PDB file of C-alpha atoms in Angstrom:
ATOM      1  CA  MET A   3     -98.990 -15.569 -37.215  1.00 47.00           C
ATOM      2  CA  LYS A   4     -97.062 -12.656 -38.713  1.00 43.00           C
ATOM      3  CA  ASP A   5     -97.621  -9.263 -37.158  1.00 47.00           C
ATOM      4  CA  GLU A   6     -99.098  -7.513 -40.215  1.00 47.00           C
ATOM      5  CA  GLY A   7    -101.482  -4.641 -40.782  1.00 47.00           C
ATOM      6  CA  PRO A   8    -104.695  -4.794 -42.829  1.00 44.00           C
ATOM      7  CA  THR A   9    -102.775  -4.546 -46.140  1.00 46.00           C
ATOM      8  CA  GLY A  10    -100.192  -7.192 -45.284  1.00 47.00           C
ATOM      9  CA  ASP A  11     -97.477  -4.647 -44.493  1.00 47.00           C
ATOM     10  CA  PRO A  12     -95.547  -4.757 -41.237  1.00 46.00           C
ATOM     11  CA  SER A  13     -97.586  -3.160 -38.475  1.00 48.00           C
ATOM     12  CA  PRO A  14     -96.504   0.047 -36.687  1.00 47.00           C
ATOM     13  CA  SER A  15     -95.414  -2.051 -33.717  1.00 47.00           C
ATOM     14  CA  ARG A  16     -92.970  -3.988 -35.897  1.00 42.00           C
ATOM     15  CA  LEU A  17     -91.670  -0.758 -37.451  1.00 40.00           C
ATOM     16  CA  THR A  18     -91.099   0.563 -33.955  1.00 43.00           C
ATOM     17  CA  ARG A  19     -89.109  -2.525 -33.052  1.00 41.00           C
ATOM     18  CA  TRP A  20     -86.985  -2.172 -36.173  1.00 41.00           C
ATOM     19  CA  PHE A  21     -86.467   1.588 -36.319  1.00 41.00           C
ATOM     20  CA  GLY A  22     -87.347   2.903 -32.868  1.00 44.00           C
ATOM     21  CA  SER A  23     -89.867   5.590 -32.004  1.00 47.00           C
ATOM     22  CA  HIS A  24     -88.522   7.929 -34.735  1.00 45.00           C
ATOM     23  CA  PRO A  25     -88.256   5.752 -37.861  1.00 46.00           C
ATOM     24  CA  PHE A  26     -87.669   8.654 -40.273  1.00 46.00           C
ATOM     25  CA  ARG A  27     -84.740   9.890 -38.183  1.00 42.00           C
ATOM     26  CA  THR A  28     -83.279   6.380 -37.981  1.00 40.00           C
ATOM     27  CA  VAL A  29     -83.554   5.853 -41.755  1.00 41.00           C
ATOM     28  CA  LEU A  30     -81.874   9.221 -42.303  1.00 42.00           C
ATOM     29  CA  ARG A  31     -78.989   8.198 -40.049  1.00 42.00           C
ATOM     30  CA  ILE A  32     -78.571   4.902 -41.904  1.00 41.00           C
ATOM     31  CA  ALA A  33     -78.570   6.704 -45.258  1.00 42.00           C
ATOM     32  CA  THR A  34     -75.989   9.185 -43.967  1.00 39.00           C
ATOM     33  CA  ALA A  35     -73.751   6.351 -42.727  1.00 40.00           C
ATOM     34  CA  LEU A  36     -73.973   4.572 -46.080  1.00 40.00           C
ATOM     35  CA  ALA A  37     -73.147   7.783 -47.909  1.00 40.00           C
ATOM     36  CA  GLY A  38     -70.160   8.319 -45.639  1.00 39.00           C
ATOM     37  CA  ALA A  39     -68.956   4.782 -46.302  1.00 39.00           C
ATOM     38  CA  SER A  40     -69.208   5.413 -50.040  1.00 41.00           C
ATOM     39  CA  LEU A  41     -67.134   8.582 -49.715  1.00 38.00           C
ATOM     40  CA  ILE A  42     -64.488   6.748 -47.698  1.00 39.00           C
ATOM     41  CA  ALA A  43     -64.348   3.986 -50.286  1.00 40.00           C
ATOM     42  CA  GLY A  44     -63.953   6.589 -53.006  1.00 43.00           C
ATOM     43  CA  GLY A  45     -61.144   8.247 -51.054  1.00 44.00           C
ATOM     44  CA  LEU A  46     -59.330   4.947 -50.704  1.00 48.00           C
ATOM     45  CA  GLY A  47     -59.475   4.510 -54.457  1.00 51.00           C
ATOM     46  CA  LEU A  48     -57.496   7.713 -54.879  1.00 59.00           C
ATOM     47  CA  ILE A  49     -54.598   6.226 -52.918  1.00 82.00           C
ATOM     48  CA  TRP A  50     -54.597   2.537 -53.814  1.00 79.00           C
ATOM     49  CA  PRO A  51     -55.608   1.140 -57.195  1.00 68.00           C
ATOM     50  CA  LYS A  52     -57.827  -1.904 -57.187  1.00 65.00           C
ATOM     51  CA  PRO A  53     -55.694  -5.071 -57.205  1.00 59.00           C
ATOM     52  CA  ASP A  54     -55.850  -7.261 -60.289  1.00 51.00           C
ATOM     53  CA  PRO A  55     -57.351 -10.596 -59.144  1.00 47.00           C
ATOM     54  CA  MET A  56     -55.774 -12.333 -62.144  1.00 42.00           C
ATOM     55  CA  ALA A  57     -52.307 -11.218 -60.993  1.00 43.00           C
ATOM     56  CA  ALA A  58     -52.532 -12.649 -57.482  1.00 49.00           C
ATOM     57  CA  GLU A  59     -49.305 -14.619 -57.189  1.00 58.00           C
ATOM     58  CA  PRO A  60     -46.893 -15.324 -54.314  1.00 60.00           C
ATOM     59  CA  PRO A  61     -44.499 -12.395 -53.772  1.00 62.00           C
ATOM     60  CA  SER A  62     -41.168 -12.623 -55.549  1.00 64.00           C
ATOM     61  CA  ALA A  63     -38.139 -12.820 -53.262  1.00 57.00           C
ATOM     62  CA  ASP A  64     -36.462  -9.858 -54.984  1.00 64.00           C
ATOM     63  CA  ASP A  65     -39.399  -7.765 -56.228  1.00 76.00           C
ATOM     64  CA  PRO A  66     -41.086  -5.584 -53.567  1.00 80.00           C
ATOM     65  CA  ALA A  67     -43.775  -4.500 -56.055  1.00 77.00           C
ATOM     66  CA  SER A  68     -45.027  -8.104 -56.120  1.00 83.00           C
ATOM     67  CA  LEU A  69     -46.373  -7.701 -52.570  1.00 84.00           C
ATOM     68  CA  ALA A  70     -49.296  -5.435 -53.505  1.00 87.00           C
ATOM     69  CA  PRO A  71     -50.211  -2.533 -55.811  1.00 88.00           C
ATOM     70  CA  LEU A  72     -48.171   0.533 -54.877  1.00 90.00           C
ATOM     71  CA  PRO A  73     -49.959   3.644 -53.572  1.00 92.00           C
ATOM     72  CA  GLU A  74     -50.631   6.231 -56.261  1.00 90.00           C
ATOM     73  CA  ARG A  75     -49.680   9.175 -54.049  1.00 93.00           C
ATOM     74  CA  PRO A  76     -47.661   9.722 -50.847  1.00 95.00           C
ATOM     75  CA  VAL A  77     -49.311   8.264 -47.743  1.00 97.00           C
ATOM     76  CA  MET A  78     -48.682   9.720 -44.286  1.00 98.00           C
ATOM     77  CA  VAL A  79     -49.078   7.406 -41.305  1.00 98.00           C
ATOM     78  CA  LEU A  80     -49.069   8.339 -37.619  1.00 98.00           C
ATOM     79  CA  VAL A  81     -47.231   5.666 -35.607  1.00 98.00           C
ATOM     80  CA  VAL A  82     -47.843   5.576 -31.853  1.00 98.00           C
ATOM     81  CA  GLY A  83     -45.577   3.266 -29.860  1.00 97.00           C
ATOM     82  CA  ILE A  84     -47.190   2.506 -26.497  1.00 96.00           C
ATOM     83  CA  ASP A  85     -45.650   1.042 -23.350  1.00 93.00           C
ATOM     84  CA  ALA A  86     -48.370  -1.603 -22.823  1.00 94.00           C
ATOM     85  CA  ASP A  87     -47.524  -5.142 -23.892  1.00 95.00           C
ATOM     86  CA  GLY A  88     -50.807  -5.533 -25.784  1.00 96.00           C
ATOM     87  CA  ILE A  89     -53.455  -3.209 -27.202  1.00 95.00           C
ATOM     88  CA  ASN A  90     -56.212  -4.352 -24.825  1.00 92.00           C
ATOM     89  CA  ASP A  91     -54.095  -4.637 -21.686  1.00 94.00           C
ATOM     90  CA  PRO A  92     -55.827  -2.716 -18.851  1.00 92.00           C
ATOM     91  CA  ASN A  93     -52.455  -1.925 -17.244  1.00 91.00           C
ATOM     92  CA  ASN A  94     -49.155  -1.117 -18.924  1.00 91.00           C
ATOM     93  CA  ASN A  95     -47.003  -2.608 -16.113  1.00 85.00           C
ATOM     94  CA  ALA A  96     -44.613   0.240 -16.867  1.00 84.00           C
ATOM     95  CA  ALA A  97     -43.923   3.712 -15.513  1.00 77.00           C
ATOM     96  CA  PRO A  98     -46.024   5.594 -14.729  1.00 80.00           C
ATOM     97  CA  ASN A  99     -48.139   2.547 -13.912  1.00 86.00           C
ATOM     98  CA  GLY A 100     -51.649   2.625 -15.346  1.00 89.00           C
ATOM     99  CA  PRO A 101     -53.195   2.904 -18.825  1.00 91.00           C
ATOM    100  CA  ALA A 102     -50.945   2.800 -21.870  1.00 94.00           C
ATOM    101  CA  ASN A 103     -48.638   5.773 -22.423  1.00 92.00           C
ATOM    102  CA  ALA A 104     -47.248   6.974 -25.752  1.00 95.00           C
ATOM    103  CA  ASP A 105     -43.522   6.252 -25.551  1.00 92.00           C
ATOM    104  CA  SER A 106     -42.847   7.055 -29.185  1.00 96.00           C
ATOM    105  CA  LEU A 107     -44.622   9.256 -31.748  1.00 98.00           C
ATOM    106  CA  MET A 108     -43.684   9.374 -35.420  1.00 98.00           C
ATOM    107  CA  LEU A 109     -45.098  10.573 -38.709  1.00 98.00           C
ATOM    108  CA  VAL A 110     -44.038   8.335 -41.584  1.00 98.00           C
ATOM    109  CA  GLN A 111     -44.561   9.365 -45.208  1.00 97.00           C
ATOM    110  CA  VAL A 112     -44.201   6.663 -47.844  1.00 96.00           C
ATOM    111  CA  SER A 113     -43.922   7.327 -51.572  1.00 93.00           C
ATOM    112  CA  SER A 114     -43.153   4.945 -54.406  1.00 89.00           C
ATOM    113  CA  SER A 115     -39.458   4.937 -55.374  1.00 81.00           C
ATOM    114  CA  GLU A 116     -38.635   7.662 -52.843  1.00 91.00           C
ATOM    115  CA  PRO A 117     -36.873   7.300 -49.488  1.00 94.00           C
ATOM    116  CA  VAL A 118     -39.225   6.938 -46.527  1.00 95.00           C
ATOM    117  CA  GLN A 119     -39.599  10.217 -44.637  1.00 97.00           C
ATOM    118  CA  VAL A 120     -39.827   9.936 -40.837  1.00 97.00           C
ATOM    119  CA  LEU A 121     -40.523  12.722 -38.357  1.00 98.00           C
ATOM    120  CA  GLN A 122     -39.771  11.803 -34.744  1.00 98.00           C
ATOM    121  CA  LEU A 123     -42.067  13.862 -32.554  1.00 98.00           C
ATOM    122  CA  PRO A 124     -40.894  14.881 -29.066  1.00 97.00           C
ATOM    123  CA  THR A 125     -43.238  13.267 -26.558  1.00 95.00           C
ATOM    124  CA  GLU A 126     -42.167  15.933 -24.049  1.00 95.00           C
ATOM    125  CA  LEU A 127     -43.405  18.820 -26.248  1.00 97.00           C
ATOM    126  CA  ALA A 128     -45.715  21.194 -24.341  1.00 96.00           C
ATOM    127  CA  VAL A 129     -49.172  21.431 -25.961  1.00 97.00           C
ATOM    128  CA  ASN A 130     -52.707  22.536 -25.145  1.00 95.00           C
ATOM    129  CA  LEU A 131     -55.188  19.704 -24.614  1.00 96.00           C
ATOM    130  CA  PRO A 132     -58.976  20.103 -24.354  1.00 93.00           C
ATOM    131  CA  GLY A 133     -60.269  20.242 -20.788  1.00 90.00           C
ATOM    132  CA  ARG A 134     -56.826  20.930 -19.332  1.00 92.00           C
ATOM    133  CA  LYS A 135     -56.046  24.361 -17.873  1.00 92.00           C
ATOM    134  CA  THR A 136     -52.277  23.987 -18.032  1.00 94.00           C
ATOM    135  CA  LEU A 137     -49.896  22.844 -20.732  1.00 94.00           C
ATOM    136  CA  GLN A 138     -49.501  19.083 -21.059  1.00 96.00           C
ATOM    137  CA  SER A 139     -46.912  16.940 -22.807  1.00 95.00           C
ATOM    138  CA  LEU A 140     -47.694  15.687 -26.301  1.00 97.00           C
ATOM    139  CA  ALA A 141     -47.530  12.126 -24.934  1.00 95.00           C
ATOM    140  CA  ASP A 142     -50.540  12.949 -22.701  1.00 95.00           C
ATOM    141  CA  ALA A 143     -52.761  13.334 -25.757  1.00 97.00           C
ATOM    142  CA  TYR A 144     -52.934   9.546 -26.167  1.00 97.00           C
ATOM    143  CA  PRO A 145     -54.205   8.583 -22.676  1.00 94.00           C
ATOM    144  CA  VAL A 146     -56.527  11.630 -22.681  1.00 95.00           C
ATOM    145  CA  GLY A 147     -58.129  11.206 -26.103  1.00 96.00           C
ATOM    146  CA  GLY A 148     -56.627   8.213 -27.864  1.00 96.00           C
ATOM    147  CA  VAL A 149     -55.201   8.213 -31.353  1.00 97.00           C
ATOM    148  CA  ALA A 150     -57.827  10.654 -32.686  1.00 97.00           C
ATOM    149  CA  LEU A 151     -56.829  13.454 -30.317  1.00 97.00           C
ATOM    150  CA  THR A 152     -53.146  12.631 -30.782  1.00 98.00           C
ATOM    151  CA  ALA A 153     -53.482  12.964 -34.554  1.00 98.00           C
ATOM    152  CA  ASP A 154     -55.392  16.265 -34.259  1.00 98.00           C
ATOM    153  CA  VAL A 155     -52.831  17.806 -31.912  1.00 98.00           C
ATOM    154  CA  ILE A 156     -49.899  16.689 -34.049  1.00 98.00           C
ATOM    155  CA  ALA A 157     -51.552  17.993 -37.223  1.00 98.00           C
ATOM    156  CA  GLU A 158     -51.967  21.417 -35.599  1.00 97.00           C
ATOM    157  CA  VAL A 159     -48.418  21.505 -34.228  1.00 97.00           C
ATOM    158  CA  VAL A 160     -46.761  20.442 -37.472  1.00 98.00           C
ATOM    159  CA  GLY A 161     -49.123  22.360 -39.762  1.00 97.00           C
ATOM    160  CA  LEU A 162     -50.377  19.388 -41.766  1.00 97.00           C
ATOM    161  CA  ARG A 163     -52.961  19.674 -44.508  1.00 95.00           C
ATOM    162  CA  GLU A 164     -56.593  18.770 -43.858  1.00 95.00           C
ATOM    163  CA  GLY A 165     -57.019  15.004 -43.731  1.00 94.00           C
ATOM    164  CA  GLU A 166     -53.414  14.308 -42.732  1.00 97.00           C
ATOM    165  CA  PRO A 167     -52.198  11.975 -41.411  1.00 98.00           C
ATOM    166  CA  ASP A 168     -53.969   9.564 -43.761  1.00 97.00           C
ATOM    167  CA  ARG A 169     -53.733   6.520 -41.488  1.00 97.00           C
ATOM    168  CA  PHE A 170     -52.588   5.504 -38.016  1.00 98.00           C
ATOM    169  CA  VAL A 171     -50.851   2.587 -36.333  1.00 98.00           C
ATOM    170  CA  VAL A 172     -50.758   1.979 -32.578  1.00 98.00           C
ATOM    171  CA  MET A 173     -47.962  -0.500 -31.853  1.00 98.00           C
ATOM    172  CA  PRO A 174     -47.624  -2.146 -28.422  1.00 97.00           C
ATOM    173  CA  ARG A 175     -44.428  -3.807 -27.223  1.00 96.00           C
ATOM    174  CA  GLN A 176     -45.654  -7.245 -28.287  1.00 97.00           C
ATOM    175  CA  ALA A 177     -46.027  -6.127 -31.914  1.00 97.00           C
ATOM    176  CA  LEU A 178     -42.502  -4.682 -31.976  1.00 97.00           C
ATOM    177  CA  ARG A 179     -41.047  -7.967 -30.708  1.00 96.00           C
ATOM    178  CA  SER A 180     -43.014  -9.961 -33.270  1.00 97.00           C
ATOM    179  CA  LEU A 181     -41.891  -7.681 -36.102  1.00 96.00           C
ATOM    180  CA  VAL A 182     -38.198  -8.065 -35.278  1.00 96.00           C
ATOM    181  CA  ASP A 183     -38.381 -11.808 -34.582  1.00 96.00           C
ATOM    182  CA  GLY A 184     -40.416 -12.355 -37.757  1.00 95.00           C
ATOM    183  CA  LEU A 185     -37.724 -10.641 -39.822  1.00 93.00           C
ATOM    184  CA  GLY A 186     -35.036 -12.827 -38.237  1.00 92.00           C
ATOM    185  CA  GLU A 187     -33.367 -10.308 -35.900  1.00 88.00           C
ATOM    186  CA  VAL A 188     -32.071  -6.785 -36.622  1.00 95.00           C
ATOM    187  CA  GLU A 189     -28.486  -5.504 -36.711  1.00 94.00           C
ATOM    188  CA  VAL A 190     -27.574  -2.172 -35.083  1.00 94.00           C
ATOM    189  CA  ILE A 191     -24.397  -0.352 -34.063  1.00 92.00           C
ATOM    190  CA  LEU A 192     -24.365   0.989 -30.485  1.00 90.00           C
ATOM    191  CA  ASN A 193     -21.876   3.625 -29.364  1.00 89.00           C
ATOM    192  CA  GLN A 194     -22.038   2.477 -25.743  1.00 89.00           C
ATOM    193  CA  SER A 195     -23.197  -0.379 -23.542  1.00 91.00           C
ATOM    194  CA  TYR A 196     -26.516  -0.239 -21.681  1.00 88.00           C
ATOM    195  CA  GLU A 197     -27.251  -2.126 -18.471  1.00 88.00           C
ATOM    196  CA  HIS A 198     -30.264  -1.447 -16.289  1.00 83.00           C
ATOM    197  CA  LYS A 199     -32.656  -3.404 -14.063  1.00 83.00           C
ATOM    198  CA  ASP A 200     -36.061  -2.232 -12.874  1.00 75.00           C
ATOM    199  CA  LYS A 201     -37.700  -4.759 -10.519  1.00 72.00           C
ATOM    200  CA  THR A 202     -40.876  -2.672 -10.266  1.00 69.00           C
ATOM    201  CA  GLN A 203     -41.536  -3.019 -14.002  1.00 71.00           C
ATOM    202  CA  ASN A 204     -39.893  -6.464 -14.286  1.00 72.00           C
ATOM    203  CA  TYR A 205     -37.772  -4.876 -16.979  1.00 74.00           C
ATOM    204  CA  SER A 206     -34.049  -5.081 -17.697  1.00 84.00           C
ATOM    205  CA  VAL A 207     -31.598  -3.869 -20.330  1.00 89.00           C
ATOM    206  CA  ASN A 208     -28.325  -5.576 -21.164  1.00 88.00           C
ATOM    207  CA  LEU A 209     -26.873  -4.422 -24.490  1.00 90.00           C
ATOM    208  CA  GLN A 210     -23.202  -4.205 -25.410  1.00 90.00           C
ATOM    209  CA  ALA A 211     -21.432  -1.496 -27.411  1.00 92.00           C
ATOM    210  CA  GLY A 212     -20.497  -2.120 -31.036  1.00 93.00           C
ATOM    211  CA  ARG A 213     -22.271  -4.057 -33.767  1.00 93.00           C
ATOM    212  CA  GLN A 214     -25.114  -6.047 -32.253  1.00 90.00           C
ATOM    213  CA  THR A 215     -27.721  -8.433 -33.639  1.00 94.00           C
ATOM    214  CA  LEU A 216     -30.947  -7.938 -31.684  1.00 95.00           C
ATOM    215  CA  ASN A 217     -33.891 -10.262 -31.268  1.00 95.00           C
ATOM    216  CA  GLY A 218     -37.370  -8.939 -30.489  1.00 96.00           C
ATOM    217  CA  SER A 219     -36.865  -8.634 -26.726  1.00 94.00           C
ATOM    218  CA  GLN A 220     -33.550  -6.818 -27.158  1.00 93.00           C
ATOM    219  CA  ALA A 221     -35.079  -4.457 -29.723  1.00 95.00           C
ATOM    220  CA  GLU A 222     -37.751  -3.619 -27.152  1.00 93.00           C
ATOM    221  CA  GLN A 223     -35.025  -2.872 -24.597  1.00 91.00           C
ATOM    222  CA  LEU A 224     -33.301  -0.492 -27.008  1.00 92.00           C
ATOM    223  CA  ALA A 225     -36.539   1.303 -27.905  1.00 92.00           C
ATOM    224  CA  ARG A 226     -37.718   1.739 -24.304  1.00 88.00           C
ATOM    225  CA  TYR A 227     -34.498   2.474 -22.423  1.00 87.00           C
ATOM    226  CA  ARG A 228     -34.526   5.897 -20.738  1.00 82.00           C
ATOM    227  CA  PRO A 229     -32.561   5.984 -17.481  1.00 75.00           C
ATOM    228  CA  GLN A 230     -33.317   9.658 -16.840  1.00 75.00           C
ATOM    229  CA  PRO A 231     -36.763  11.324 -17.146  1.00 69.00           C
ATOM    230  CA  LYS A 232     -35.421  14.257 -19.185  1.00 72.00           C
ATOM    231  CA  ASN A 233     -33.333  12.143 -21.567  1.00 80.00           C
ATOM    232  CA  ASP A 234     -35.983  11.713 -24.277  1.00 89.00           C
ATOM    233  CA  GLN A 235     -33.609  12.872 -27.013  1.00 89.00           C
ATOM    234  CA  ALA A 236     -31.153  10.066 -26.292  1.00 89.00           C
ATOM    235  CA  ARG A 237     -33.988   7.542 -26.473  1.00 90.00           C
ATOM    236  CA  ARG A 238     -35.082   8.931 -29.838  1.00 94.00           C
ATOM    237  CA  THR A 239     -31.509   8.532 -31.091  1.00 92.00           C
ATOM    238  CA  ARG A 240     -31.529   4.857 -30.060  1.00 92.00           C
ATOM    239  CA  GLN A 241     -34.885   4.413 -31.756  1.00 94.00           C
ATOM    240  CA  GLN A 242     -33.339   5.820 -34.940  1.00 94.00           C
ATOM    241  CA  SER A 243     -30.748   3.033 -34.847  1.00 93.00           C
ATOM    242  CA  LEU A 244     -33.544   0.497 -34.574  1.00 95.00           C
ATOM    243  CA  LEU A 245     -35.505   2.034 -37.469  1.00 94.00           C
ATOM    244  CA  LYS A 246     -32.461   1.913 -39.720  1.00 93.00           C
ATOM    245  CA  GLY A 247     -31.722  -1.666 -38.666  1.00 94.00           C
ATOM    246  CA  ILE A 248     -35.284  -2.763 -39.504  1.00 95.00           C
ATOM    247  CA  HIS A 249     -35.029  -1.080 -42.915  1.00 92.00           C
ATOM    248  CA  GLU A 250     -31.734  -2.852 -43.639  1.00 92.00           C
ATOM    249  CA  GLN A 251     -33.228  -6.190 -42.616  1.00 93.00           C
ATOM    250  CA  LEU A 252     -36.189  -5.616 -44.932  1.00 91.00           C
ATOM    251  CA  ASN A 253     -33.734  -5.193 -47.794  1.00 88.00           C
ATOM    252  CA  GLN A 254     -32.071  -8.559 -47.191  1.00 87.00           C
ATOM    253  CA  PRO A 255     -32.514 -11.344 -49.771  1.00 81.00           C
ATOM    254  CA  ASN A 256     -35.802 -13.241 -49.391  1.00 81.00           C
ATOM    255  CA  ALA A 257     -37.175 -10.719 -46.858  1.00 86.00           C
ATOM    256  CA  VAL A 258     -40.025  -9.916 -49.257  1.00 87.00           C
ATOM    257  CA  ALA A 259     -41.129 -13.549 -49.194  1.00 87.00           C
ATOM    258  CA  LEU A 260     -41.394 -13.424 -45.383  1.00 90.00           C
ATOM    259  CA  LEU A 261     -43.437 -10.238 -45.242  1.00 91.00           C
ATOM    260  CA  PRO A 262     -46.996 -11.559 -45.794  1.00 90.00           C
ATOM    261  CA  ALA A 263     -46.681 -13.875 -42.781  1.00 93.00           C
ATOM    262  CA  VAL A 264     -44.944 -11.220 -40.655  1.00 94.00           C
ATOM    263  CA  ILE A 265     -47.519  -8.563 -41.544  1.00 93.00           C
ATOM    264  CA  GLY A 266     -50.365 -10.950 -40.782  1.00 93.00           C
ATOM    265  CA  GLU A 267     -49.018 -11.686 -37.294  1.00 95.00           C
ATOM    266  CA  VAL A 268     -48.104  -8.091 -36.427  1.00 96.00           C
ATOM    267  CA  SER A 269     -51.414  -6.690 -37.759  1.00 94.00           C
ATOM    268  CA  ALA A 270     -53.323  -8.880 -35.325  1.00 95.00           C
ATOM    269  CA  GLN A 271     -51.357  -7.400 -32.397  1.00 97.00           C
ATOM    270  CA  MET A 272     -51.700  -3.695 -33.178  1.00 97.00           C
ATOM    271  CA  GLU A 273     -54.492  -1.195 -33.734  1.00 97.00           C
ATOM    272  CA  THR A 274     -54.672   0.418 -37.162  1.00 97.00           C
ATOM    273  CA  ASP A 275     -57.048   1.604 -39.874  1.00 96.00           C
ATOM    274  CA  LEU A 276     -54.749   0.094 -42.511  1.00 95.00           C
ATOM    275  CA  THR A 277     -55.757  -3.221 -44.047  1.00 92.00           C
ATOM    276  CA  PRO A 278     -53.102  -5.955 -44.346  1.00 89.00           C
ATOM    277  CA  LEU A 279     -53.060  -5.348 -48.115  1.00 89.00           C
ATOM    278  CA  GLU A 280     -52.445  -1.630 -47.568  1.00 93.00           C
ATOM    279  CA  ILE A 281     -49.640  -2.416 -45.128  1.00 94.00           C
ATOM    280  CA  MET A 282     -48.015  -4.654 -47.736  1.00 91.00           C
ATOM    281  CA  SER A 283     -48.464  -1.890 -50.326  1.00 93.00           C
ATOM    282  CA  LEU A 284     -46.728   0.676 -48.109  1.00 94.00           C
ATOM    283  CA  THR A 285     -43.954  -1.801 -47.320  1.00 92.00           C
ATOM    284  CA  ALA A 286     -43.452  -2.475 -51.020  1.00 91.00           C
ATOM    285  CA  ALA A 287     -43.298   1.277 -51.716  1.00 93.00           C
ATOM    286  CA  ALA A 288     -40.795   1.770 -48.886  1.00 92.00           C
ATOM    287  CA  LEU A 289     -38.577  -0.985 -50.289  1.00 90.00           C
ATOM    288  CA  SER A 290     -38.790   0.338 -53.845  1.00 88.00           C
ATOM    289  CA  SER A 291     -36.084   2.839 -52.856  1.00 87.00           C
ATOM    290  CA  ALA A 292     -32.713   1.449 -51.813  1.00 81.00           C
ATOM    291  CA  GLN A 293     -31.979   4.572 -49.777  1.00 89.00           C
ATOM    292  CA  PRO A 294     -32.380   4.451 -45.965  1.00 90.00           C
ATOM    293  CA  PRO A 295     -35.150   6.396 -44.240  1.00 94.00           C
ATOM    294  CA  VAL A 296     -34.680  10.152 -43.954  1.00 95.00           C
ATOM    295  CA  ILE A 297     -35.275  10.835 -40.257  1.00 96.00           C
ATOM    296  CA  SER A 298     -36.079  14.377 -39.108  1.00 96.00           C
ATOM    297  CA  GLN A 299     -36.858  16.022 -35.770  1.00 96.00           C
ATOM    298  CA  LEU A 300     -38.586  19.237 -34.799  1.00 96.00           C
ATOM    299  CA  GLU A 301     -36.450  22.178 -33.741  1.00 96.00           C
ATOM    300  CA  LEU A 302     -36.915  22.726 -30.004  1.00 95.00           C
ATOM    301  CA  SER A 303     -35.960  25.584 -27.725  1.00 95.00           C
ATOM    302  CA  PRO A 304     -33.437  24.803 -24.968  1.00 91.00           C
ATOM    303  CA  ARG A 305     -34.793  23.775 -21.595  1.00 86.00           C
ATOM    304  CA  ILE A 306     -34.925  26.492 -18.974  1.00 85.00           C
ATOM    305  CA  GLY A 307     -33.831  25.472 -15.481  1.00 83.00           C
ATOM    306  CA  LYS A 308     -35.612  22.332 -14.268  1.00 82.00           C
ATOM    307  CA  GLN A 309     -38.212  22.496 -17.002  1.00 85.00           C
ATOM    308  CA  VAL A 310     -39.332  18.987 -18.034  1.00 87.00           C
ATOM    309  CA  MET A 311     -41.436  19.834 -21.066  1.00 93.00           C
ATOM    310  CA  ARG A 312     -40.013  21.436 -24.183  1.00 94.00           C
ATOM    311  CA  GLU A 313     -41.213  24.199 -26.496  1.00 95.00           C
ATOM    312  CA  LEU A 314     -40.830  24.615 -30.231  1.00 97.00           C
ATOM    313  CA  LYS A 315     -38.157  26.973 -31.473  1.00 96.00           C
ATOM    314  CA  PRO A 316     -40.105  30.193 -32.222  1.00 95.00           C
ATOM    315  CA  ASN A 317     -40.845  31.752 -35.620  1.00 95.00           C
ATOM    316  CA  GLN A 318     -40.669  28.567 -37.656  1.00 95.00           C
ATOM    317  CA  PRO A 319     -42.829  28.667 -40.820  1.00 94.00           C
ATOM    318  CA  LEU A 320     -45.501  25.998 -41.256  1.00 94.00           C
ATOM    319  CA  PRO A 321     -45.539  23.237 -42.218  1.00 96.00           C
ATOM    320  CA  LEU A 322     -42.681  22.112 -40.021  1.00 97.00           C
ATOM    321  CA  TRP A 323     -42.561  18.812 -41.957  1.00 97.00           C
ATOM    322  CA  PRO A 324     -42.206  17.589 -44.598  1.00 92.00           C
ATOM    323  CA  LYS A 325     -40.235  20.536 -45.910  1.00 77.00           C
ATOM    324  CA  PRO A 326     -41.322  21.967 -49.288  1.00 66.00           C
ATOM    325  CA  PRO A 327     -38.966  20.974 -52.157  1.00 60.00           C
ATOM    326  CA  ASP A 328     -37.399  24.452 -52.379  1.00 57.00           C
ATOM    327  CA  ASP A 329     -36.627  24.487 -48.655  1.00 54.00           C
ATOM    328  CA  ALA A 330     -35.250  20.954 -48.785  1.00 48.00           C
ATOM    329  CA  ALA A 331     -32.904  21.934 -51.594  1.00 44.00           C
ATOM    330  CA  ASP A 332     -31.581  24.879 -49.588  1.00 48.00           C
ATOM    331  CA  ASN A 333     -30.672  22.753 -46.526  1.00 47.00           C
TER     332      ASN A 333
END
């Protein structure tokens, strides 16, 4: 028999099972969550228009806009490159050995018909982290508090507006390899050869100077290589070469037709709050400009003595990036 009260309504015991000992409080929480979801959905509508279901056709090989509706305003994405092979790997099998470290931090702003703006953030930047009495490196924000803390710290350092960055992507090594292999290799120009073996990490680098065509594993070597602990700047320079090579490969004939499959595979290997459709939209917007990415870096003070961490050059007006139009025109 059903557990009902005298009027046929669910009895108090059933209500307790459904809503706990404080049903009014539980209902209030549910209503608050639903309201929050509605606000988020409304916010998404301000960035991406609703796709036209009647216009759903395979992407054209030479029309990036055929991938997905373009965003209606600039979208800023925090990209965290981690040294673990996969998102859920308990150990990074890298150095220092343990949970995943943030090897690369970037803010990427994508606008329709405008060059992609990229800010490479120095992982060695000294910052304050909650619960820590001494300064820590910006890279430490990820293992301490994940992508949420990393985004908050970066927003404060750079002077971003409330709500920025809009989205995040955490990319492990596996996702980087899949991206490059899915695009059919990436071409870069190296100003020197790199050869290094690390038996502890089961990791090696063997790249030759000059024009090189890299597969996914070689692209990972280029992005990770840092023979000296203080040589983060040189690694960022190599990562710039890789970013430009990926952009050039995306602009090759028929690359647009490959993107849905590539995005589907890579999305499954990374952590992000972007949907696959939103990723295709941002990719289409990035490709709508033939110009290469505009890559910027923060101005840092020189190291003092054996100092490992870096500090920002003092007296810089906020925001540090992206520069207001007037400032950009002056530079």
